CSV table of C-alpha atoms in Angstrom, one decimal:
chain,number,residue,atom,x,y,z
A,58,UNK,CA,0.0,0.0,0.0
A,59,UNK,CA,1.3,3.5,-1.0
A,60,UNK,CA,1.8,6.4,1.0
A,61,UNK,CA,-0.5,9.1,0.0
A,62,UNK,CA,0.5,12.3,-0.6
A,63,UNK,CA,-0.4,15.2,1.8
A,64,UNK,CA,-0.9,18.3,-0.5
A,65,UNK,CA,0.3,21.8,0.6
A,66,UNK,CA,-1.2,24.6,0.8
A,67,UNK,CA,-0.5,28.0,-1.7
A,68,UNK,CA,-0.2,28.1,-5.3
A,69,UNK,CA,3.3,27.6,-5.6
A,70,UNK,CA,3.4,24.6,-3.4
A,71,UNK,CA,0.8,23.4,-4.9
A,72,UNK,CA,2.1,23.4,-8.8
A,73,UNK,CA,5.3,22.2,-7.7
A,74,UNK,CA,3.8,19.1,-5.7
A,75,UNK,CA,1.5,18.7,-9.1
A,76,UNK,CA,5.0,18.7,-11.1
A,77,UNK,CA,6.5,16.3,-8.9
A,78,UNK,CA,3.1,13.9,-9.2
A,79,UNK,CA,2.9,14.3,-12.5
A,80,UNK,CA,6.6,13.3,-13.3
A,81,UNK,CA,6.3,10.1,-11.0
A,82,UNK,CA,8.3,11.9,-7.9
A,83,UNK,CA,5.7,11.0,-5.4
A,84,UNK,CA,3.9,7.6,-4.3
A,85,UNK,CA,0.9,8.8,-6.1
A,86,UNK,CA,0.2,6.8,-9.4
A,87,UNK,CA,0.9,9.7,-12.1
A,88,UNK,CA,-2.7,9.4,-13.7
A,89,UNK,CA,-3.7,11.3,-10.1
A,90,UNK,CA,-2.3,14.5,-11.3
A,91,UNK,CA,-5.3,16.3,-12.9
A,92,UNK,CA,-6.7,15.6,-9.2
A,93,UNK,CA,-4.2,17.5,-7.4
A,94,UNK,CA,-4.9,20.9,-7.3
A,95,UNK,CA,-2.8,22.9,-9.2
A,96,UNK,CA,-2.2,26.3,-11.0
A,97,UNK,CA,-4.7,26.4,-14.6
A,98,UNK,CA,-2.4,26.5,-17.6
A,99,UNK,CA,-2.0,29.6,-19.3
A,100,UNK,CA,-2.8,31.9,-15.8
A,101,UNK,CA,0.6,33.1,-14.0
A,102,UNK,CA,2.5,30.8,-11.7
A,103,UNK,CA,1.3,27.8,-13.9
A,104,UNK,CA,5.2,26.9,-15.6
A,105,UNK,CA,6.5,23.8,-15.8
A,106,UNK,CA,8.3,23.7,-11.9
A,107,UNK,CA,8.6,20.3,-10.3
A,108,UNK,CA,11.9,20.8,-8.2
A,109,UNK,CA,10.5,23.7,-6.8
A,110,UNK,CA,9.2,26.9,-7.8
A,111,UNK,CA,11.7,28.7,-10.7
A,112,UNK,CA,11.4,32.8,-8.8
A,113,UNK,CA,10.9,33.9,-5.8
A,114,UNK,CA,7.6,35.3,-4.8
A,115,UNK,CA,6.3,38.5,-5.5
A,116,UNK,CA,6.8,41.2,-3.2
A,117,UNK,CA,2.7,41.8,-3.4
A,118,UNK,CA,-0.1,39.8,-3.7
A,119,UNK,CA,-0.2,38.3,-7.0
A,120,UNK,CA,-3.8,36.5,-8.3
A,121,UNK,CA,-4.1,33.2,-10.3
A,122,UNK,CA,-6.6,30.1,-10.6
A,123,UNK,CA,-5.9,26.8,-9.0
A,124,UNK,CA,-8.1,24.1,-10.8
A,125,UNK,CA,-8.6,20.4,-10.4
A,126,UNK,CA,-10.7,17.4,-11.3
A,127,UNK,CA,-12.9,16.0,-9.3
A,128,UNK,CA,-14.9,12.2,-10.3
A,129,UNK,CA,-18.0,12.2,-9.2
A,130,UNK,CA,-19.7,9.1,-10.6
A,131,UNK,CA,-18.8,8.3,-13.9
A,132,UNK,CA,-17.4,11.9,-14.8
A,133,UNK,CA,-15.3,14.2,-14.0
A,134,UNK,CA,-16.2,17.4,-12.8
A,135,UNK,CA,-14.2,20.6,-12.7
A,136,UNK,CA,-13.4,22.8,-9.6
A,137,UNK,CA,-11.8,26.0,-9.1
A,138,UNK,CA,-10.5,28.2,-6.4
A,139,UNK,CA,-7.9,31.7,-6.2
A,140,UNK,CA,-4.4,31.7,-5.5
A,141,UNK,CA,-2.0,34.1,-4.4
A,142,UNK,CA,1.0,34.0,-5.8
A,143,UNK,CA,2.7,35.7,-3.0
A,144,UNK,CA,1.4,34.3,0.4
A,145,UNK,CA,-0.8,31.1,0.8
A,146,UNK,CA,-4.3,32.4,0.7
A,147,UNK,CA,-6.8,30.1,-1.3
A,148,UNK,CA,-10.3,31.5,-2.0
A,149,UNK,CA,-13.2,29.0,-1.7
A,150,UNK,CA,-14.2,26.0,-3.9
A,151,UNK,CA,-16.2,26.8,-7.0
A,152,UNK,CA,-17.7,23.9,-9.4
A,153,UNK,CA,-18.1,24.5,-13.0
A,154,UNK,CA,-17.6,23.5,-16.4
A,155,UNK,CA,-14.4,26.1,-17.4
A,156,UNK,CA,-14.8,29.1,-19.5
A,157,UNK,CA,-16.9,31.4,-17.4
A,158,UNK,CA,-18.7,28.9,-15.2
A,159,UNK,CA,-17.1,28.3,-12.1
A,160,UNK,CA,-13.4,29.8,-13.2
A,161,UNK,CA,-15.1,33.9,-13.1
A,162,UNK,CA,-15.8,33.5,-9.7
A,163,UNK,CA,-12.7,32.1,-8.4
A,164,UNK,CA,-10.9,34.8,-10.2
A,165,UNK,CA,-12.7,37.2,-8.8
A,166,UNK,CA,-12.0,35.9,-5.6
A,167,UNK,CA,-8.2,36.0,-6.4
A,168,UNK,CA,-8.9,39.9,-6.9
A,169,UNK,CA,-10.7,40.5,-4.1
A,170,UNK,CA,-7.9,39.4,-2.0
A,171,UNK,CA,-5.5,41.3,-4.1
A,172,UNK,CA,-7.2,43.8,-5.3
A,173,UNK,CA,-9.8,44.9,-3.0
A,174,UNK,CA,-12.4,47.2,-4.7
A,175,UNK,CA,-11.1,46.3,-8.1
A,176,UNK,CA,-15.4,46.4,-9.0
A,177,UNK,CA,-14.7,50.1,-8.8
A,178,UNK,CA,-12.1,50.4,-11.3
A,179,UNK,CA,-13.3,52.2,-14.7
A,180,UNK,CA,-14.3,49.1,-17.2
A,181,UNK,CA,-13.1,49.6,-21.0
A,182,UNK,CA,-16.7,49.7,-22.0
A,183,UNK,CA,-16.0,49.5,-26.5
A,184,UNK,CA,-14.7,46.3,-28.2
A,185,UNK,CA,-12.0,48.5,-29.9
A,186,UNK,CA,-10.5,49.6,-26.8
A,187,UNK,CA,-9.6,46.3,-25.9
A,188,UNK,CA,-7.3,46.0,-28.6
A,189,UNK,CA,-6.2,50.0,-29.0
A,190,UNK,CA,-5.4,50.4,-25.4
A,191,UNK,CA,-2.1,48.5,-25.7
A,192,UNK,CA,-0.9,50.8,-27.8
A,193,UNK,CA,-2.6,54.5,-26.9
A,194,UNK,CA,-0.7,56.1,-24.1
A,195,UNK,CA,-3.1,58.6,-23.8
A,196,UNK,CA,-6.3,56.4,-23.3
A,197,UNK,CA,-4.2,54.4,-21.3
A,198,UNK,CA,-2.8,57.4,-19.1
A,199,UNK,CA,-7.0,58.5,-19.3
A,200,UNK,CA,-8.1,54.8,-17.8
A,201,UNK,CA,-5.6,54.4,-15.3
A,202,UNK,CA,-5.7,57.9,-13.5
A,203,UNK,CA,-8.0,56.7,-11.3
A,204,UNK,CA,-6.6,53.4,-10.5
A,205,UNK,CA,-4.9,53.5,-6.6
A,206,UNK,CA,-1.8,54.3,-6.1
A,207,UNK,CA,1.0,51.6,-7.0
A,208,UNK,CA,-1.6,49.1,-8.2
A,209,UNK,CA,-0.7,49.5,-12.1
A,210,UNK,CA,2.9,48.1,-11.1
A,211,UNK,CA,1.3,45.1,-9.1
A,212,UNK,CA,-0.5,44.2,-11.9
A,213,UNK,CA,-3.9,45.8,-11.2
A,214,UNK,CA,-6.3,44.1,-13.9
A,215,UNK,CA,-8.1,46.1,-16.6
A,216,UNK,CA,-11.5,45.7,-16.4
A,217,UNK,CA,-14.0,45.7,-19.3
A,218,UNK,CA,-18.0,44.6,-20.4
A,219,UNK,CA,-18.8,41.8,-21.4
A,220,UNK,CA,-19.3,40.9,-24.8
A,221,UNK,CA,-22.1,37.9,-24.4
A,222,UNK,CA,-23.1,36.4,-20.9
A,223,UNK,CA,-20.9,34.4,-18.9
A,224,UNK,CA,-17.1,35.4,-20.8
A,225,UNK,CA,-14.6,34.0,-19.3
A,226,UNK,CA,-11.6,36.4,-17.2
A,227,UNK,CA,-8.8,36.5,-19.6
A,228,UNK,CA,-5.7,35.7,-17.8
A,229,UNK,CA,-2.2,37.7,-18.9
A,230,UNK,CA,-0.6,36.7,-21.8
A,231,UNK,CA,2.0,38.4,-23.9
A,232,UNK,CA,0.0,41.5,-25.7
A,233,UNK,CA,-1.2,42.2,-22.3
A,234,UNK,CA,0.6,41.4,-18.9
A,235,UNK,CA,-2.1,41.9,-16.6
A,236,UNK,CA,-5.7,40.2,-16.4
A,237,UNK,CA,-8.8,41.1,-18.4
A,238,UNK,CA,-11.6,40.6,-15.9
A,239,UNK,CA,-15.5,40.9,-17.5
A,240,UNK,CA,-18.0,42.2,-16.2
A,241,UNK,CA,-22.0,42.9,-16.7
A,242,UNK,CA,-23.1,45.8,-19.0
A,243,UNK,CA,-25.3,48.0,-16.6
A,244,UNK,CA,-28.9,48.1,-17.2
A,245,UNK,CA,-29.7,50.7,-19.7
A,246,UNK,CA,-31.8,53.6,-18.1
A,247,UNK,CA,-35.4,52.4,-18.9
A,248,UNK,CA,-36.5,56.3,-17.9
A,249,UNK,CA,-34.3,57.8,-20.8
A,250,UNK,CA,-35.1,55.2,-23.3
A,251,UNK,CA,-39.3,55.9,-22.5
A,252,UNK,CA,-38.7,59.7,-23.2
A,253,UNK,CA,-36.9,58.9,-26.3
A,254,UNK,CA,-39.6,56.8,-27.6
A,255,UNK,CA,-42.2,59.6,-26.5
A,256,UNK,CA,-40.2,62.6,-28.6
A,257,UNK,CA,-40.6,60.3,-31.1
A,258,UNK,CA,-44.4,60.2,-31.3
């Protein structure tokens, strides 16, 4: 009988115990891996690192998304939780298929412990300024004026409307180096739209 595995808590001992699983390193058959938490590919933190983690932490609280499998029956179902890149904080357990179910909110929970009152930050609210704003300095400069002071260089996300229901958080990547997070278009003022239609008649 094998020794199972005790898994660690924090996003970076987390990955690097799901490395180590994953590469046979552990008493844990590999096959198990997808079952130990660990971070989502493509979201930061999640590089290949099964010695250890490759850097040392960040000097401020750093967000990411810790996802595993879970069988329940004869499938396998999908959980999700934040990370923190810099401390061991874990947010709570959210079920979900991926893509916007279940993933959003444990992102958001990332945030919140990172990022508290990132809701209030000014959302890009047109689809062209999600592509422009990488390179205008001055919309940039415009959007970020009234972000708090030092979060731009902690990695503050941008915030913008979604495009259909349920979008999925966009994670960094190399265009842009800080997450996309998406959130609900308000509800258009039914007042204004009523006096509109009244001029009309």
């Amino acid at each position: 009988m094998t020794a199972i595995t005790v898994e660690p808590t924090g996003a970076r001992a987390r990955q690097t115990l799901y490395w180590r699983v994953r590469n046979g390193r552990t008493p844990e058959p590999t096959d198990s891996a997808p079952r130990t938490w660990h971070i989502r590919h493509g979201h930061p933190g999640g590089e290949y690192s099964d010695l250890g983690h490759e850097l040392e932490p960040p000097k401020h609280h750093a967000p990411t998304l810790l996802t595993r499998s879970r069988r329940t029956g004869r499938r396998e179902a999908q959980e999700f939780r934040g990370g923190c890149l810099a401390c061991g904080w874990e947010g709570s357990v959210h079920r979900g298929a991926g893509y916007g179910d279940g993933d959003n909110q444990a992102v958001e929970d990332a945030h919140d412990h990172a990022f508290p009152g990132w809701r209030e930050l000014p959302p890009l609210t047109t689809t062209e300024d999600r592509w422009a704003l990488p390179h205008d300095r001055a919309r940039w400069a415009q959007l970020t004026s009234r972000y708090p002071p030092g979060w731009l260089d902690q990695g503050a996300p941008l915030v913008a409307w979604s495009r259909h229901r349920r979008e999925a958080h966009a994670p960094p990547h190399r265009g842009r180096p800080r997450y996309e997070l998406r959130v609900g278009r308000p509800p258009a003022n039914p007042r204004t739209r009523h006096a509109a239609q009244e001029a009309l008649f």
